[in-house]
Amino acid sequence: MQIVLNCLSLTSFYLCFALGLALVFGVMRIINFAHGEFFMIGAYVTYFCVATLAPQIGGPSAWLVGAIVAAAVTGLLGAVLYRAVVVPLADKPLAIFISTLALSYVLQTIVVQIFGPVGLSISPPLRGVVSVGGAILPASRVMVIVAAAALSTGLWIYLMRTEPGRRIRAVAQNPRGALLQGIKTRNVGNLTLIIGSGIAGICGASMGPISQISPYMGGPALWKAFIIIIVGGIGNVWGAVAAAAIFGVLDTLMSQFGGGRFLALTSAAIMLFVLSVKPSGLFGEKE
Amino acid sequence: MDLMTRIIVAGVFACGLTGYASAQETINIGVVQPQAGECAQWGVPITRGVQIWAEEFNANGGIADATGKKHQIKVTTYDNNCYTAGDELTAFRRAILDDKVNFILQTFTPASRQAVAQIATENKVLTTSYGAGYLNAKYPFLIGSVTGSPGSYMFLVSHLLETRPDIKKVAIVTADHSFGQAALAYYKAGITPYAKRVEIVYSQPYDPASTSDMLGLATPIFASSPDLIVELGFTPGQQALFIEAMEQLGYKGLYGSEGWTMGLVTERIPAAQLAGRVFSAYVVDASEPSFSPRVSKFYKSYVEKYGQKEWSVLASVAYAAMTTVEAGIQKAAAPTGDAVRQALFTTDTVDQPLFGKSHWGGAEMYGANNWLLTPLPVYVTDDKGGVKVDAVVDVAKWWNANKDAALPVLAQGGQVSANK
């Protein structure tokens, strides 16, 4: 039972992070290398809010404020990124990739200057464990599972049931066709980057209490997220959900049964295999 | 005063200044450590430890050599990109060939030490570390100036097994990288003399990337029912998350590592719950005031300068490593790598400024008698999240008594280079 809960927990970690990246990649076809740093900034914003507000309003409330502020700050960063990088460099995906890579270093350095290079820890807003069938799940992990589920469901409803969501899907499917239908693709791109970046911020707020936060935490998370969205199907949000589950189960089982040292190797090998036999990913459609 | 007299006076004054500058010859010390990236959380405190050591001398006019001449100390930092052997060598080239450093403090990571052994020796740059890691008779300018890593892992686990006979099962949790593999071998070597009553129940190395899911990592360790868990490879924050995950799973045993950042741990687990259960031994922990007034003063300087949240035991480890170099400089006629090395090796022991009389460890491990075995304080946490001294281990005595049992295990783990 513990292994099942661990699978669920790890899947939610992967999903939480990959969701925003998959959305941005799927709609805009750009690689935002600074997505990991948006995640990191979400964690630091939450750290700051918890450290300053918790004595007055309590840990859970301070964390909630932190998560909201984190989403707002990273959403704003997404908007700035769109205006400052994506629009001027439209149709130059390599230049956008390099620019976001540069931005990731800039953001890392800023955070190092403000908070220092030594890792920090966010006090868990919820303590204690939930017992299920003799196994345990820490309350702070339940929080991440809830956050990942809420983000996925919310995103699904937004994309499938709202007018802006329909526009986003239209642009993702066929940008030129959407433009001909009168959809303002620039606005859609801006909105997508704000939502995707905001999700990264919420993810940083959720993951912060159960992982060490450091200025460099974005890199490893981004690497795993790339593998997930490539295996799931580039640009396919639901493929990312499925791939997160696949890697959540696989990585948990490998750690459990003595293969922990081969996790990175296995993930990379699976990605290479999928790229070679089905370049569009397991759940992606041929372009 | 006419013009000629003024010129002569100015010339004499200038000569005097030049002579003064010569007597004040600066000692250039390089610190090769990660300065950016994830590993900076280790490299930056280590660098600061060396800088504060130098500042203490510089504030008093410099460090005196055996002739009484005082020398200012200049510390220059070089990035090795998270202990990567290739980057270590690049940093050494810059430090030695461009900046003409006399001494270098580097990592104990065996692969990194091996990479720079030749250039350090060819240029007679005394290269020390907070431990041994890799030494070789061909490279006499590589030394380990305190017990440090990875030897301390062996002495820590053996001390716990010696003093706590109720420990029957040990889990070894190490990362799958160069110093994680070294730690695994040393932990196993420390357990070997007690193999009749102690079983290693877990020793699977983990991929550092898997530490994002600490519960997944902790579950199989908890399932192996250890009485003692020894770890090496977690960052300070990961250590706190690991302890939290183990405690949530219901673990009641002991923890051992080179050091713990208890501030991060006690943010998650009440200090009283862990009192008497979390052990550390690296070189010295300056945050504990009773072991040495000098390191205690260093701790206060560090916290005053960088803040309590920036404290890491690694700062005191680097500081302690430099005090052996300090002992050599004070015994040498000139502050060169060659003269200091010779001064340190004139006898079988060194009067180490912090640890007292310390023995060179013998040549059985590395074929070179370049590893100084300083007595090792073992610390245990108290109910306020601080640490107190559990014991000071006479590691030279332990090594002489148990090296026959430990050496084959170390050799199996690829840590013995005496016959290579």
mmCIF file of N, CA and C in Angstrom, chain A residues 154-249:
data_model
loop_
_atom_site.group_PDB
_atom_site.id
_atom_site.type_symbol
_atom_site.label_atom_id
_atom_site.label_comp_id
_atom_site.label_asym_id
_atom_site.label_seq_id
_atom_site.Cartn_x
_atom_site.Cartn_y
_atom_site.Cartn_z
ATOM 1 N N GLY A 154 -8.900 22.021 -13.276
ATOM 2 C CA GLY A 154 -9.184 23.419 -13.594
ATOM 3 C C GLY A 154 -8.766 23.754 -15.015
ATOM 4 N N LEU A 155 -7.587 23.260 -15.380
ATOM 5 C CA LEU A 155 -7.091 23.535 -16.731
ATOM 6 C C LEU A 155 -7.982 22.865 -17.772
ATOM 7 N N TRP A 156 -8.423 21.640 -17.446
ATOM 8 C CA TRP A 156 -9.295 20.910 -18.377
ATOM 9 C C TRP A 156 -10.611 21.677 -18.588
ATOM 10 N N ILE A 157 -11.197 22.094 -17.478
ATOM 11 C CA ILE A 157 -12.461 22.842 -17.578
ATOM 12 C C ILE A 157 -12.242 24.136 -18.365
ATOM 13 N N TYR A 158 -11.163 24.808 -18.067
ATOM 14 C CA TYR A 158 -10.881 26.084 -18.727
ATOM 15 C C TYR A 158 -10.715 25.887 -20.234
ATOM 16 N N LEU A 159 -9.955 24.860 -20.597
ATOM 17 C CA LEU A 159 -9.687 24.638 -22.029
ATOM 18 C C LEU A 159 -10.921 24.131 -22.772
ATOM 19 N N MET A 160 -11.718 23.273 -22.105
ATOM 20 C CA MET A 160 -12.813 22.604 -22.798
ATOM 21 C C MET A 160 -14.148 23.331 -22.677
ATOM 22 N N ARG A 161 -14.307 24.139 -21.640
ATOM 23 C CA ARG A 161 -15.636 24.685 -21.368
ATOM 24 C C ARG A 161 -15.721 26.220 -21.431
ATOM 25 N N THR A 162 -14.635 26.879 -21.710
ATOM 26 C CA THR A 162 -14.704 28.349 -21.724
ATOM 27 C C THR A 162 -14.293 28.873 -23.101
ATOM 28 N N GLU A 163 -14.723 30.090 -23.370
ATOM 29 C CA GLU A 163 -14.415 30.701 -24.663
ATOM 30 C C GLU A 163 -12.905 30.936 -24.847
ATOM 31 N N PRO A 164 -12.227 31.533 -23.830
ATOM 32 C CA PRO A 164 -10.773 31.706 -23.990
ATOM 33 C C PRO A 164 -10.059 30.363 -24.168
ATOM 34 N N GLY A 165 -10.579 29.330 -23.466
ATOM 35 C CA GLY A 165 -9.981 28.006 -23.581
ATOM 36 C C GLY A 165 -10.101 27.459 -24.985
ATOM 37 N N ARG A 166 -11.288 27.695 -25.577
ATOM 38 C CA ARG A 166 -11.512 27.238 -26.962
ATOM 39 C C ARG A 166 -10.538 27.935 -27.912
ATOM 40 N N ARG A 167 -10.303 29.228 -27.651
ATOM 41 C CA ARG A 167 -9.356 29.967 -28.505
ATOM 42 C C ARG A 167 -7.940 29.386 -28.361
ATOM 43 N N ILE A 168 -7.606 29.066 -27.123
ATOM 44 C CA ILE A 168 -6.265 28.485 -26.892
ATOM 45 C C ILE A 168 -6.144 27.166 -27.662
ATOM 46 N N ARG A 169 -7.186 26.342 -27.589
ATOM 47 C CA ARG A 169 -7.132 25.054 -28.302
ATOM 48 C C ARG A 169 -7.052 25.263 -29.805
ATOM 49 N N ALA A 170 -7.767 26.267 -30.266
ATOM 50 C CA ALA A 170 -7.747 26.545 -31.715
ATOM 51 C C ALA A 170 -6.344 26.936 -32.172
ATOM 52 N N VAL A 171 -5.705 27.787 -31.401
ATOM 53 C CA VAL A 171 -4.342 28.213 -31.758
ATOM 54 C C VAL A 171 -3.388 27.027 -31.678
ATOM 55 N N ALA A 172 -3.591 26.158 -30.650
ATOM 56 C CA ALA A 172 -2.711 24.989 -30.506
ATOM 57 C C ALA A 172 -2.850 24.064 -31.713
ATOM 58 N N GLN A 173 -4.084 23.918 -32.204
ATOM 59 C CA GLN A 173 -4.309 23.000 -33.325
ATOM 60 C C GLN A 173 -3.816 23.573 -34.648
ATOM 61 N N ASN A 174 -4.109 24.832 -34.881
ATOM 62 C CA ASN A 174 -3.745 25.425 -36.166
ATOM 63 C C ASN A 174 -3.669 26.948 -36.030
ATOM 64 N N PRO A 175 -2.502 27.471 -35.758
ATOM 65 C CA PRO A 175 -2.377 28.911 -35.504
ATOM 66 C C PRO A 175 -2.860 29.760 -36.682
ATOM 67 N N ARG A 176 -2.508 29.350 -37.889
ATOM 68 C CA ARG A 176 -2.897 30.155 -39.053
ATOM 69 C C ARG A 176 -4.417 30.121 -39.236
ATOM 70 N N GLY A 177 -4.985 28.913 -39.085
ATOM 71 C CA GLY A 177 -6.441 28.763 -39.197
ATOM 72 C C GLY A 177 -7.151 29.611 -38.157
ATOM 73 N N ALA A 178 -6.604 29.617 -36.931
ATOM 74 C CA ALA A 178 -7.211 30.411 -35.852
ATOM 75 C C ALA A 178 -7.174 31.887 -36.192
ATOM 76 N N LEU A 179 -6.061 32.308 -36.769
ATOM 77 C CA LEU A 179 -5.901 33.712 -37.141
ATOM 78 C C LEU A 179 -6.944 34.099 -38.198
ATOM 79 N N LEU A 180 -7.147 33.185 -39.164
ATOM 80 C CA LEU A 180 -8.123 33.438 -40.230
ATOM 81 C C LEU A 180 -9.544 33.495 -39.687
ATOM 82 N N GLN A 181 -9.764 32.808 -38.554
ATOM 83 C CA GLN A 181 -11.094 32.837 -37.928
ATOM 84 C C GLN A 181 -11.289 34.073 -37.052
ATOM 85 N N GLY A 182 -10.282 34.950 -37.031
ATOM 86 C CA GLY A 182 -10.423 36.196 -36.269
ATOM 87 C C GLY A 182 -9.915 36.121 -34.847
ATOM 88 N N ILE A 183 -9.257 35.028 -34.506
ATOM 89 C CA ILE A 183 -8.720 34.926 -33.136
ATOM 90 C C ILE A 183 -7.426 35.721 -33.056
ATOM 91 N N LYS A 184 -7.330 36.535 -32.027
ATOM 92 C CA LYS A 184 -6.117 37.333 -31.845
ATOM 93 C C LYS A 184 -5.047 36.433 -31.211
ATOM 94 N N THR A 185 -4.216 35.872 -32.070
ATOM 95 C CA THR A 185 -3.268 34.855 -31.592
ATOM 96 C C THR A 185 -2.261 35.437 -30.602
ATOM 97 N N ARG A 186 -1.958 36.713 -30.749
ATOM 98 C CA ARG A 186 -1.023 37.326 -29.799
ATOM 99 C C ARG A 186 -1.603 37.324 -28.390
ATOM 100 N N ASN A 187 -2.895 37.689 -28.305
ATOM 101 C CA ASN A 187 -3.537 37.680 -26.981
ATOM 102 C C ASN A 187 -3.570 36.278 -26.392
ATOM 103 N N VAL A 188 -3.826 35.305 -27.278
ATOM 104 C CA VAL A 188 -3.866 33.914 -26.810
ATOM 105 C C VAL A 188 -2.483 33.493 -26.311
ATOM 106 N N GLY A 189 -1.445 33.875 -27.063
ATOM 107 C CA GLY A 189 -0.080 33.537 -26.645
ATOM 108 C C GLY A 189 0.241 34.155 -25.291
ATOM 109 N N ASN A 190 -0.129 35.419 -25.119
ATOM 110 C CA ASN A 190 0.116 36.111 -23.852
ATOM 111 C C ASN A 190 -0.602 35.405 -22.708
ATOM 112 N N LEU A 191 -1.874 35.086 -22.952
ATOM 113 C CA LEU A 191 -2.689 34.431 -21.924
ATOM 114 C C LEU A 191 -2.090 33.066 -21.567
ATOM 115 N N THR A 192 -1.666 32.335 -22.590
ATOM 116 C CA THR A 192 -1.115 30.997 -22.360
ATOM 117 C C THR A 192 0.148 31.068 -21.503
ATOM 118 N N LEU A 193 1.007 32.024 -21.821
ATOM 119 C CA LEU A 193 2.253 32.136 -21.069
ATOM 120 C C LEU A 193 1.972 32.572 -19.628
ATOM 121 N N ILE A 194 0.962 33.428 -19.450
ATOM 122 C CA ILE A 194 0.600 33.845 -18.077
ATOM 123 C C ILE A 194 0.079 32.633 -17.297
ATOM 124 N N ILE A 195 -0.809 31.857 -17.939
ATOM 125 C CA ILE A 195 -1.378 30.684 -17.229
ATOM 126 C C ILE A 195 -0.277 29.656 -16.939
ATOM 127 N N GLY A 196 0.525 29.342 -17.959
ATOM 128 C CA GLY A 196 1.581 28.332 -17.790
ATOM 129 C C GLY A 196 2.570 28.740 -16.711
ATOM 130 N N SER A 197 2.952 30.009 -16.700
ATOM 131 C CA SER A 197 3.910 30.497 -15.704
ATOM 132 C C SER A 197 3.284 30.529 -14.320
ATOM 133 N N GLY A 198 2.002 30.908 -14.280
ATOM 134 C CA GLY A 198 1.290 30.913 -12.996
ATOM 135 C C GLY A 198 1.205 29.521 -12.403
ATOM 136 N N ILE A 199 0.968 28.527 -13.274
ATOM 137 C CA ILE A 199 0.939 27.138 -12.791
ATOM 138 C C ILE A 199 2.304 26.754 -12.208
ATOM 139 N N ALA A 200 3.383 27.194 -12.875
ATOM 140 C CA ALA A 200 4.738 26.905 -12.354
ATOM 141 C C ALA A 200 4.894 27.517 -10.961
ATOM 142 N N GLY A 201 4.374 28.738 -10.773
ATOM 143 C CA GLY A 201 4.475 29.389 -9.462
ATOM 144 C C GLY A 201 3.708 28.637 -8.395
ATOM 145 N N ILE A 202 2.477 28.193 -8.733
ATOM 146 C CA ILE A 202 1.673 27.436 -7.756
ATOM 147 C C ILE A 202 2.375 26.118 -7.433
ATOM 148 N N CYS A 203 2.961 25.516 -8.464
ATOM 149 C CA CYS A 203 3.680 24.259 -8.271
ATOM 150 C C CYS A 203 4.864 24.473 -7.312
ATOM 151 N N GLY A 204 5.591 25.582 -7.495
ATOM 152 C CA GLY A 204 6.703 25.897 -6.592
ATOM 153 C C GLY A 204 6.202 26.076 -5.163
ATOM 154 N N ALA A 205 5.043 26.730 -5.015
ATOM 155 C CA ALA A 205 4.467 26.934 -3.683
ATOM 156 C C ALA A 205 4.069 25.601 -3.049
ATOM 157 N N SER A 206 3.536 24.687 -3.869
ATOM 158 C CA SER A 206 3.073 23.392 -3.347
ATOM 159 C C SER A 206 4.239 22.468 -3.024
ATOM 160 N N MET A 207 5.236 22.476 -3.902
ATOM 161 C CA MET A 207 6.363 21.551 -3.739
ATOM 162 C C MET A 207 7.370 22.060 -2.705
ATOM 163 N N GLY A 208 7.393 23.387 -2.507
ATOM 164 C CA GLY A 208 8.392 23.967 -1.603
ATOM 165 C C GLY A 208 8.448 23.306 -0.238
ATOM 166 N N PRO A 209 7.304 23.104 0.419
ATOM 167 C CA PRO A 209 7.371 22.537 1.770
ATOM 168 C C PRO A 209 7.842 21.080 1.826
ATOM 169 N N ILE A 210 7.827 20.377 0.699
ATOM 170 C CA ILE A 210 8.271 18.977 0.764
ATOM 171 C C ILE A 210 9.574 18.761 0.014
ATOM 172 N N SER A 211 10.202 19.845 -0.422
ATOM 173 C CA SER A 211 11.512 19.683 -1.059
ATOM 174 C C SER A 211 12.374 20.868 -0.635
ATOM 175 N N GLN A 212 13.658 20.690 -0.751
ATOM 176 C CA GLN A 212 14.529 21.804 -0.411
ATOM 177 C C GLN A 212 14.390 22.867 -1.490
ATOM 178 N N ILE A 213 14.302 24.119 -1.097
ATOM 179 C CA ILE A 213 14.267 25.152 -2.130
ATOM 180 C C ILE A 213 15.667 25.739 -2.270
ATOM 181 N N SER A 214 16.076 25.916 -3.487
ATOM 182 C CA SER A 214 17.392 26.504 -3.744
ATOM 183 C C SER A 214 17.314 27.247 -5.072
ATOM 184 N N PRO A 215 18.228 28.172 -5.317
ATOM 185 C CA PRO A 215 18.174 28.918 -6.584
ATOM 186 C C PRO A 215 18.327 28.010 -7.802
ATOM 187 N N TYR A 216 18.780 26.780 -7.581
ATOM 188 C CA TYR A 216 19.071 25.887 -8.703
ATOM 189 C C TYR A 216 18.069 24.736 -8.808
ATOM 190 N N MET A 217 16.975 24.826 -8.088
ATOM 191 C CA MET A 217 16.016 23.720 -8.057
ATOM 192 C C MET A 217 15.266 23.573 -9.381
ATOM 193 N N GLY A 218 15.272 24.588 -10.205
ATOM 194 C CA GLY A 218 14.497 24.536 -11.443
ATOM 195 C C GLY A 218 15.072 23.600 -12.489
ATOM 196 N N GLY A 219 16.383 23.506 -12.534
ATOM 197 C CA GLY A 219 17.039 22.723 -13.583
ATOM 198 C C GLY A 219 16.641 21.249 -13.616
ATOM 199 N N PRO A 220 16.843 20.508 -12.504
ATOM 200 C CA PRO A 220 16.482 19.088 -12.506
ATOM 201 C C PRO A 220 14.998 18.869 -12.773
ATOM 202 N N ALA A 221 14.150 19.764 -12.205
ATOM 203 C CA ALA A 221 12.705 19.619 -12.421
ATOM 204 C C ALA A 221 12.364 19.814 -13.896
ATOM 205 N N LEU A 222 13.027 20.775 -14.520
ATOM 206 C CA LEU A 222 12.756 21.058 -15.939
ATOM 207 C C LEU A 222 13.148 19.877 -16.819
ATOM 208 N N TRP A 223 14.272 19.264 -16.469
ATOM 209 C CA TRP A 223 14.760 18.099 -17.235
ATOM 210 C C TRP A 223 13.727 16.983 -17.214
ATOM 211 N N LYS A 224 13.198 16.694 -16.038
ATOM 212 C CA LYS A 224 12.214 15.622 -15.928
ATOM 213 C C LYS A 224 10.926 16.014 -16.662
ATOM 214 N N ALA A 225 10.553 17.291 -16.556
ATOM 215 C CA ALA A 225 9.324 17.738 -17.217
ATOM 216 C C ALA A 225 9.445 17.631 -18.734
ATOM 217 N N PHE A 226 10.611 17.948 -19.253
ATOM 218 C CA PHE A 226 10.819 17.812 -20.702
ATOM 219 C C PHE A 226 10.634 16.358 -21.136
ATOM 220 N N ILE A 227 11.217 15.454 -20.346
ATOM 221 C CA ILE A 227 11.069 14.033 -20.677
ATOM 222 C C ILE A 227 9.587 13.651 -20.682
ATOM 223 N N ILE A 228 8.867 14.142 -19.682
ATOM 224 C CA ILE A 228 7.443 13.789 -19.577
ATOM 225 C C ILE A 228 6.646 14.329 -20.762
ATOM 226 N N ILE A 229 6.889 15.580 -21.135
ATOM 227 C CA ILE A 229 6.057 16.122 -22.225
ATOM 228 C C ILE A 229 6.482 15.548 -23.574
ATOM 229 N N ILE A 230 7.732 15.140 -23.700
ATOM 230 C CA ILE A 230 8.161 14.518 -24.968
ATOM 231 C C ILE A 230 7.574 13.109 -25.069
ATOM 232 N N VAL A 231 7.644 12.365 -23.969
ATOM 233 C CA VAL A 231 7.097 10.998 -23.994
ATOM 234 C C VAL A 231 5.569 11.052 -24.122
ATOM 235 N N GLY A 232 4.953 11.989 -23.418
ATOM 236 C CA GLY A 232 3.487 12.081 -23.456
ATOM 237 C C GLY A 232 2.964 12.554 -24.798
ATOM 238 N N GLY A 233 3.764 13.291 -25.498
ATOM 239 C CA GLY A 233 3.314 13.845 -26.777
ATOM 240 C C GLY A 233 3.441 15.351 -26.704
ATOM 241 N N ILE A 234 4.392 15.877 -27.463
ATOM 242 C CA ILE A 234 4.719 17.299 -27.350
ATOM 243 C C ILE A 234 3.469 18.146 -27.567
ATOM 244 N N GLY A 235 3.170 18.946 -26.562
ATOM 245 C CA GLY A 235 2.034 19.838 -26.681
ATOM 246 C C GLY A 235 0.711 19.227 -26.275
ATOM 247 N N ASN A 236 0.716 17.965 -25.900
ATOM 248 C CA ASN A 236 -0.528 17.316 -25.521
ATOM 249 C C ASN A 236 -0.618 17.286 -23.991
ATOM 250 N N VAL A 237 -1.488 18.138 -23.448
ATOM 251 C CA VAL A 237 -1.594 18.254 -21.989
ATOM 252 C C VAL A 237 -1.994 16.917 -21.371
ATOM 253 N N TRP A 238 -2.950 16.237 -22.038
ATOM 254 C CA TRP A 238 -3.432 14.966 -21.456
ATOM 255 C C TRP A 238 -2.376 13.876 -21.612
ATOM 256 N N GLY A 239 -1.567 13.980 -22.641
ATOM 257 C CA GLY A 239 -0.435 13.055 -22.784
ATOM 258 C C GLY A 239 0.556 13.261 -21.656
ATOM 259 N N ALA A 240 0.722 14.518 -21.254
ATOM 260 C CA ALA A 240 1.625 14.813 -20.137
ATOM 261 C C ALA A 240 1.101 14.181 -18.853
ATOM 262 N N VAL A 241 -0.225 14.218 -18.684
ATOM 263 C CA VAL A 241 -0.826 13.595 -17.492
ATOM 264 C C VAL A 241 -0.503 12.099 -17.483
ATOM 265 N N ALA A 242 -0.693 11.462 -18.641
ATOM 266 C CA ALA A 242 -0.449 10.016 -18.734
ATOM 267 C C ALA A 242 1.033 9.705 -18.514
ATOM 268 N N ALA A 243 1.906 10.502 -19.119
ATOM 269 C CA ALA A 243 3.345 10.250 -18.978
ATOM 270 C C ALA A 243 3.804 10.481 -17.540
ATOM 271 N N ALA A 244 3.216 11.477 -16.870
ATOM 272 C CA ALA A 244 3.554 11.711 -15.463
ATOM 273 C C ALA A 244 3.208 10.481 -14.633
ATOM 274 N N ALA A 245 2.063 9.874 -14.944
ATOM 275 C CA ALA A 245 1.662 8.663 -14.217
ATOM 276 C C ALA A 245 2.626 7.508 -14.516
ATOM 277 N N ILE A 246 3.008 7.381 -15.785
ATOM 278 C CA ILE A 246 3.935 6.298 -16.164
ATOM 279 C C ILE A 246 5.256 6.443 -15.402
ATOM 280 N N PHE A 247 5.811 7.646 -15.416
ATOM 281 C CA PHE A 247 7.099 7.845 -14.734
ATOM 282 C C PHE A 247 6.939 7.817 -13.208
ATOM 283 N N GLY A 248 5.805 8.257 -12.719
ATOM 284 C CA GLY A 248 5.562 8.196 -11.276
ATOM 285 C C GLY A 248 5.613 6.764 -10.776
ATOM 286 N N VAL A 249 4.955 5.878 -11.505
ATOM 287 C CA VAL A 249 4.930 4.459 -11.116
ATOM 288 C C VAL A 249 6.311 3.828 -11.337
#
